[in-house]
Tab-separated table of C-alpha atoms in Angstrom:
chain	number	residue	atom	x	y	z
P	1	MET	CA	-25.904	-8.317	8.777
P	2	ALA	CA	-23.453	-11.110	10.019
P	3	SER	CA	-20.288	-10.051	12.333
P	4	THR	CA	-16.876	-11.046	12.672
P	5	THR	CA	-17.632	-12.519	15.990
P	6	ASP	CA	-20.241	-14.984	14.375
P	7	PRO	CA	-18.463	-18.208	13.872
P	8	SER	CA	-20.489	-18.705	10.695
P	9	THR	CA	-19.056	-15.494	8.848
P	10	TYR	CA	-16.174	-17.368	7.455
P	11	GLU	CA	-17.849	-20.847	6.780
P	12	SER	CA	-19.345	-19.805	3.423
P	13	ILE	CA	-15.714	-18.857	2.327
P	14	THR	CA	-13.526	-21.608	3.857
P	15	GLU	CA	-15.913	-24.560	3.304
P	16	HIS	CA	-14.478	-24.340	-0.320
P	17	LEU	CA	-10.804	-24.368	0.470
P	18	ASP	CA	-11.456	-27.082	3.048
P	19	GLU	CA	-13.069	-28.971	0.264
P	20	VAL	CA	-10.090	-28.519	-1.904
P	21	CYS	CA	-7.665	-29.658	1.091
P	22	GLN	CA	-9.875	-32.962	1.497
P	23	LYS	CA	-9.626	-33.544	-2.554
P	24	THR	CA	-6.002	-32.925	-2.826
P	25	GLY	CA	-4.459	-34.045	0.343
P	26	LEU	CA	-2.585	-30.289	0.100
P	27	ARG	CA	-1.748	-28.361	3.461
P	28	THR	CA	-4.546	-25.756	4.443
P	29	TYR	CA	-1.824	-23.228	4.489
P	30	ASP	CA	-0.657	-24.309	0.750
P	31	VAL	CA	-4.136	-24.187	-0.462
P	32	PHE	CA	-5.016	-20.785	1.084
P	33	THR	CA	-1.807	-19.306	-0.330
P	34	ASN	CA	-2.111	-20.670	-3.867
P	35	TRP	CA	-6.045	-19.395	-3.845
P	36	LEU	CA	-4.446	-15.947	-2.935
P	37	ASP	CA	-1.756	-16.284	-5.955
P	38	PHE	CA	-4.688	-17.080	-8.375
P	39	VAL	CA	-7.070	-14.221	-6.922
P	40	VAL	CA	-4.305	-11.465	-7.250
P	41	THR	CA	-3.400	-12.959	-10.892
P	42	ALA	CA	-6.995	-12.955	-11.991
P	43	LEU	CA	-7.579	-9.696	-10.925
P	44	SER	CA	-4.583	-8.369	-12.769
P	45	ARG	CA	-5.843	-10.006	-15.992
P	46	ASN	CA	-2.445	-11.642	-16.638
P	47	ASP	CA	-3.355	-14.607	-18.763
P	48	ASP	CA	0.180	-15.828	-19.074
P	49	ALA	CA	0.853	-15.672	-15.296
P	50	TYR	CA	-2.489	-17.343	-14.705
P	51	LEU	CA	-1.612	-20.155	-17.057
P	52	GLU	CA	1.716	-20.573	-15.152
P	53	LEU	CA	-0.437	-21.054	-11.949
P	54	VAL	CA	-2.513	-23.450	-13.672
P	55	ASP	CA	0.351	-25.565	-15.038
P	56	ASP	CA	1.919	-25.536	-11.469
P	57	LEU	CA	-1.126	-26.842	-9.581
P	58	THR	CA	-1.617	-29.448	-12.459
P	59	ALA	CA	1.742	-30.582	-11.702
P	60	ARG	CA	1.389	-30.646	-7.972
P	61	LEU	CA	-1.802	-32.595	-8.492
P	62	HIS	CA	0.254	-35.188	-10.514
P	63	ASP	CA	-1.089	-34.219	-13.837
P	64	ASP	CA	-4.888	-35.054	-12.801
P	65	ILE	CA	-6.744	-32.274	-14.973
P	66	ASN	CA	-10.149	-33.331	-13.729
P	67	LEU	CA	-8.930	-32.713	-10.227
P	68	THR	CA	-7.372	-29.479	-11.221
P	69	ARG	CA	-10.471	-28.274	-13.018
P	70	ASP	CA	-12.453	-28.976	-9.744
P	71	VAL	CA	-9.951	-26.859	-7.558
P	72	LEU	CA	-10.358	-23.967	-9.802
P	73	GLU	CA	-14.007	-24.043	-9.684
P	74	SER	CA	-13.766	-24.230	-5.869
P	75	TYR	CA	-11.208	-21.297	-5.913
P	76	GLY	CA	-13.664	-19.223	-8.031
P	77	ALA	CA	-16.726	-20.230	-5.447
P	78	THR	CA	-14.214	-19.094	-2.642
P	79	LEU	CA	-13.874	-15.686	-4.459
P	80	GLY	CA	-17.532	-15.388	-4.961
P	81	ALA	CA	-18.149	-16.127	-1.251
P	82	LEU	CA	-15.576	-13.657	-0.172
P	83	VAL	CA	-17.303	-11.088	-2.174
P	84	ASN	CA	-20.806	-11.568	-0.805
P	85	ALA	CA	-19.534	-11.787	3.012
P	86	MET	CA	-17.709	-8.374	2.454
P	87	GLU	CA	-21.087	-7.026	1.327
P	88	GLU	CA	-22.827	-8.479	4.313
P	89	THR	CA	-20.330	-8.500	7.144
P	90	THR	CA	-19.808	-5.465	9.657
P	91	VAL	CA	-17.704	-5.062	12.731
P	92	PRO	CA	-19.907	-5.137	16.021
P	93	GLY	CA	-20.843	-1.997	17.256
P	94	TYR	CA	-19.497	-0.025	14.166
P	95	SER	CA	-20.999	0.764	10.794
P	96	HIS	CA	-17.480	-0.078	9.275
P	97	PRO	CA	-17.231	-3.064	6.892
P	98	ALA	CA	-15.198	-5.949	8.346
P	99	GLU	CA	-11.799	-7.086	6.879
P	100	LEU	CA	-12.198	-10.786	6.408
P	101	LEU	CA	-9.189	-12.181	4.804
P	102	GLY	CA	-6.726	-11.581	7.889
P	103	GLY	CA	-9.561	-13.327	10.061
P	104	ILE	CA	-9.332	-16.257	7.568
P	105	TYR	CA	-5.543	-16.274	7.890
P	106	GLU	CA	-6.266	-16.320	11.538
P	107	HIS	CA	-8.853	-18.870	11.570
P	108	TYR	CA	-6.380	-21.120	9.799
P	109	GLY	CA	-3.814	-20.546	12.541
P	110	ALA	CA	-1.614	-19.237	9.647
P	111	ASN	CA	-0.109	-16.327	11.636
P	112	SER	CA	3.368	-17.024	13.000
P	113	ASP	CA	4.741	-15.777	16.082
P	114	ALA	CA	8.215	-16.579	14.795
P	115	PHE	CA	7.572	-13.976	12.076
P	116	GLY	CA	6.077	-11.419	14.557
P	117	GLN	CA	2.617	-11.862	13.069
P	118	HIS	CA	0.195	-10.215	15.476
P	119	PHE	CA	-3.211	-8.906	13.694
P	120	THR	CA	-4.762	-5.943	15.440
P	121	PRO	CA	-8.256	-6.708	16.449
P	122	GLN	CA	-10.883	-4.991	14.216
P	123	ASN	CA	-12.527	-2.794	16.958
P	124	ILE	CA	-8.938	-1.809	18.102
P	125	ALA	CA	-8.262	-0.857	14.201
P	126	ILE	CA	-11.431	1.048	13.765
P	127	ALA	CA	-10.737	3.086	17.148
P	128	LYS	CA	-7.410	4.078	15.998
P	129	ALA	CA	-8.946	5.270	12.470
P	130	GLN	CA	-11.400	7.167	14.467
P	131	MET	CA	-8.606	8.742	16.216
P	132	LEU	CA	-6.497	9.336	13.140
P	133	PHE	CA	-10.013	10.838	11.060
P	134	CYS	CA	-12.372	12.396	14.133
P	135	THR	CA	-13.809	15.237	12.055
P	136	PRO	CA	-14.185	16.724	8.898
P	137	GLU	CA	-12.413	19.771	10.092
P	138	SER	CA	-9.407	18.010	11.339
P	139	ILE	CA	-8.536	16.617	7.721
P	140	ARG	CA	-6.532	18.631	5.687
P	141	ASP	CA	-7.626	19.803	2.068
P	142	ALA	CA	-6.470	17.141	-0.617
P	143	THR	CA	-6.304	17.210	-4.258
P	144	PRO	CA	-5.691	14.194	-6.748
P	145	ALA	CA	-2.091	15.859	-7.211
P	146	ASP	CA	-1.591	15.923	-3.285
P	147	PRO	CA	-3.881	13.464	-1.619
P	148	ILE	CA	-3.923	12.065	1.982
P	149	THR	CA	-1.451	9.468	2.023
P	150	ILE	CA	-1.551	6.512	4.489
P	151	SER	CA	1.325	4.234	4.998
P	152	ASP	CA	1.581	1.208	6.744
P	153	PRO	CA	5.064	-0.595	6.836
P	154	ALA	CA	3.921	-3.808	8.537
P	155	CYS	CA	0.501	-3.912	6.787
P	156	GLY	CA	-0.401	-7.612	7.307
P	157	SER	CA	-3.651	-8.081	5.458
P	158	GLY	CA	-3.941	-4.199	5.297
P	159	ARG	CA	-6.610	-4.086	8.257
P	160	LEU	CA	-5.302	-0.710	9.913
P	161	PRO	CA	-5.352	1.306	6.325
P	162	PHE	CA	-8.359	-0.638	5.471
P	163	HIS	CA	-10.342	0.862	8.266
P	164	ALA	CA	-8.717	4.466	8.245
P	165	VAL	CA	-9.898	4.876	4.554
P	166	HIS	CA	-13.377	3.634	5.589
P	167	GLN	CA	-13.394	5.991	8.366
P	168	LEU	CA	-12.243	8.955	6.178
P	169	ARG	CA	-14.800	7.984	3.425
P	170	HIS	CA	-17.424	8.040	6.424
P	171	ILE	CA	-16.576	11.444	7.542
P	172	SER	CA	-15.249	13.055	4.137
P	173	PRO	CA	-16.029	11.044	1.398
P	174	ASP	CA	-14.623	13.177	-1.366
P	175	ARG	CA	-11.241	13.338	0.077
P	176	PRO	CA	-8.535	11.894	-2.355
P	177	THR	CA	-6.584	9.230	-0.555
P	178	VAL	CA	-3.770	6.812	-1.386
P	179	VAL	CA	-2.727	3.841	0.560
P	180	VAL	CA	1.105	2.790	0.550
P	181	ALA	CA	1.018	-0.525	2.371
P	182	ARG	CA	4.539	-3.040	2.737
P	183	ASP	CA	4.576	-6.457	4.278
P	184	ILE	CA	7.898	-8.737	4.260
P	185	ASP	CA	5.193	-11.642	3.752
P	186	LYS	CA	4.018	-12.108	0.445
P	187	THR	CA	0.807	-13.946	1.665
P	188	CYS	CA	0.065	-10.765	3.693
P	189	ALA	CA	0.794	-8.501	0.798
P	190	HIS	CA	-1.687	-10.559	-1.618
P	191	MET	CA	-4.350	-10.395	1.152
P	192	ALA	CA	-3.903	-6.465	1.283
P	193	VAL	CA	-3.946	-6.379	-2.422
P	194	ILE	CA	-7.436	-8.232	-2.567
P	195	ASN	CA	-8.728	-6.141	0.396
P	196	PHE	CA	-7.685	-2.915	-1.306
P	197	ALA	CA	-8.839	-4.064	-4.690
P	198	LEU	CA	-12.342	-5.474	-3.856
P	199	HIS	CA	-13.154	-2.443	-1.616
P	200	ALA	CA	-11.979	0.174	-4.301
P	201	ILE	CA	-9.122	1.712	-2.369
P	202	SER	CA	-6.334	3.433	-4.231
P	203	ALA	CA	-3.268	1.874	-3.074
P	204	TYR	CA	0.365	0.330	-3.740
P	205	VAL	CA	1.084	-2.607	-1.940
P	206	VAL	CA	4.729	-3.675	-1.548
P	207	HIS	CA	6.240	-7.110	-0.708
P	208	GLY	CA	9.702	-6.092	0.536
P	209	ASN	CA	11.500	-5.199	3.700
P	210	SER	CA	10.447	-1.962	5.396
P	211	LEU	CA	13.642	-1.629	7.239
P	212	THR	CA	16.151	-2.284	4.454
P	213	TYR	CA	13.630	-1.105	1.654
P	214	GLU	CA	14.662	-4.237	-0.369
P	215	THR	CA	11.497	-4.743	-2.778
P	216	TRP	CA	10.415	-7.888	-4.755
P	217	HIS	CA	7.275	-7.012	-5.949
P	218	VAL	CA	4.839	-3.863	-5.987
P	219	TRP	CA	1.126	-3.940	-6.893
P	220	ARG	CA	-1.161	-0.977	-7.835
P	221	THR	CA	-4.718	-1.198	-7.150
P	222	ASN	CA	-6.142	0.797	-10.190
P	223	HIS	CA	-8.410	3.832	-9.754
P	224	PRO	CA	-11.914	2.905	-8.567
P	225	THR	CA	-13.087	5.622	-11.065
P	226	ARG	CA	-11.437	3.481	-13.939
P	227	LEU	CA	-13.850	1.251	-15.613
P	228	LEU	CA	-12.623	-2.267	-16.329
P	229	THR	CA	-14.338	-2.331	-19.823
P	230	ASP	CA	-11.590	0.362	-20.777
P	231	SER	CA	-9.270	-1.263	-23.050
P	232	THR	CA	-6.268	0.630	-21.371
P	233	VAL	CA	-6.829	-1.230	-18.194
P	234	ASP	CA	-5.315	-4.610	-17.810
P	235	GLY	CA	-7.338	-5.267	-14.593
P	236	ILE	CA	-8.360	-3.944	-10.913
P	237	VAL	CA	-4.723	-4.975	-10.145
P	238	THR	CA	-1.535	-3.999	-12.129
P	239	GLU	CA	1.874	-5.579	-10.919
P	240	LEU	CA	4.790	-2.697	-11.450
P	241	ASP	CA	8.234	-3.058	-11.828
P	242	PRO	CA	9.517	-1.886	-8.583
P	243	ASP	CA	12.114	0.568	-10.258
P	244	ASP	CA	8.936	2.296	-12.036
P	245	ALA	CA	6.870	2.545	-8.977
P	246	PRO	CA	6.229	6.016	-7.553
P	247	ILE	CA	7.085	5.040	-4.167
P	248	ILE	CA	10.467	4.506	-2.000
P	249	THR	CA	11.722	1.145	-3.112
P	250	SER	CA	15.598	1.491	-1.872
P	251	LEU	CA	17.613	3.076	0.532
P	252	ASP	CA	19.462	5.052	-1.947
P	253	GLU	CA	15.920	6.890	-2.612
P	254	ASP	CA	15.554	7.549	1.011
P	255	ASP	CA	19.059	8.745	2.110
P	256	ASP	CA	18.613	12.324	0.547
P	257	GLY	CA	14.829	13.277	0.944
P	258	ALA	CA	12.686	10.602	2.585
P	259	GLN	CA	14.153	11.355	6.241
P	260	ASP	CA	13.751	15.077	5.726
P	261	ASP	CA	10.036	14.609	5.058
P	262	VAL	CA	9.667	12.829	8.610
P	263	ASP	CA	11.538	15.861	10.180
P	264	SER	CA	9.240	18.476	8.376
P	265	ASP	CA	6.231	19.637	10.569
P	266	GLU	CA	4.649	20.653	7.446
P	267	ASP	CA	4.659	17.112	5.784
P	268	LEU	CA	3.374	15.180	9.135
P	269	GLU	CA	0.591	17.708	8.898
P	270	ASP	CA	0.069	16.512	5.204
P	271	ASN	CA	0.177	12.675	5.700
P	272	VAL	CA	-1.056	10.069	8.182
P	273	THR	CA	1.136	7.365	9.227
P	274	ILE	CA	0.586	3.929	11.031
P	275	ASP	CA	2.727	2.427	13.173
P	276	ASP	CA	5.593	4.902	12.750
P	277	PRO	CA	7.220	3.738	9.480
P	278	GLU	CA	10.957	5.014	8.696
P	279	THR	CA	9.600	7.528	6.051
P	280	ILE	CA	6.502	9.275	4.848
P	281	GLU	CA	5.629	8.018	1.337
P	282	ARG	CA	5.092	10.845	-1.354
P	283	VAL	CA	2.671	9.762	-4.288
P	284	THR	CA	0.067	11.160	-6.091
P	285	LEU	CA	-3.158	9.710	-7.979
P	286	ASP	CA	-1.761	10.804	-11.216
P	287	ALA	CA	-0.468	7.082	-11.939
P	288	PHE	CA	-3.596	5.739	-11.395
P	289	SER	CA	-5.130	7.792	-14.509
P	290	GLU	CA	-2.376	6.993	-16.945
């Protein structure tokens, strides 16, 4: 298996995006974020939104239909290469699969000190996950109506909850778990959505401000037991109206109950938080099986 320290790990993925940059003259960051837009929309099976992205891309490419087609083919090849790499790449010294999108983001130098973007190294993320979940006996009983909730208010590419879930699966695979991940950067939120969706992690990903609870987008990665052939399922990912999402999306909701949750010893035992968020999310798996 390849490892994240192997320089060739990202080449099979980035070569297609680099080719798009060369053909179009677009900036690397613009190509990468545009590809993320297409992937999230495709996973959502939102045809109207997908066609809007195609129209926008065609306009940026001066209505060159053939070039647009080439770019879309490269985007598809990039997603295929990502899926293959996810299956074949581990973190050196651990059995955990590697979180690759954050590594690609850093590979392109897209993380920004100005925005306080500092991605946790994979081995440290795994060590933290192992401290959170060390033995099966250390984990409380959980049910679909009362799952273990892993909350990260500044999730980046979702690396910390990604490894927390994989550690939990390693020592207690049948324990129901839901991730609630937030980030103020839409690009980071998109990376988290894709990571959770492709690894069958039940999650709500919020593009919003964790300090003010201002929320712009909410995506749900649908329950992994749902089949995509099910006529009731639009896709692996569903974008929700923030007002309809069963998570805190405004300070008004937080005023009465959420802070009480933080101060409750019982609730602190029942939930796992990462990097000390302002509140503990209270969600169930019920929404994933509507």
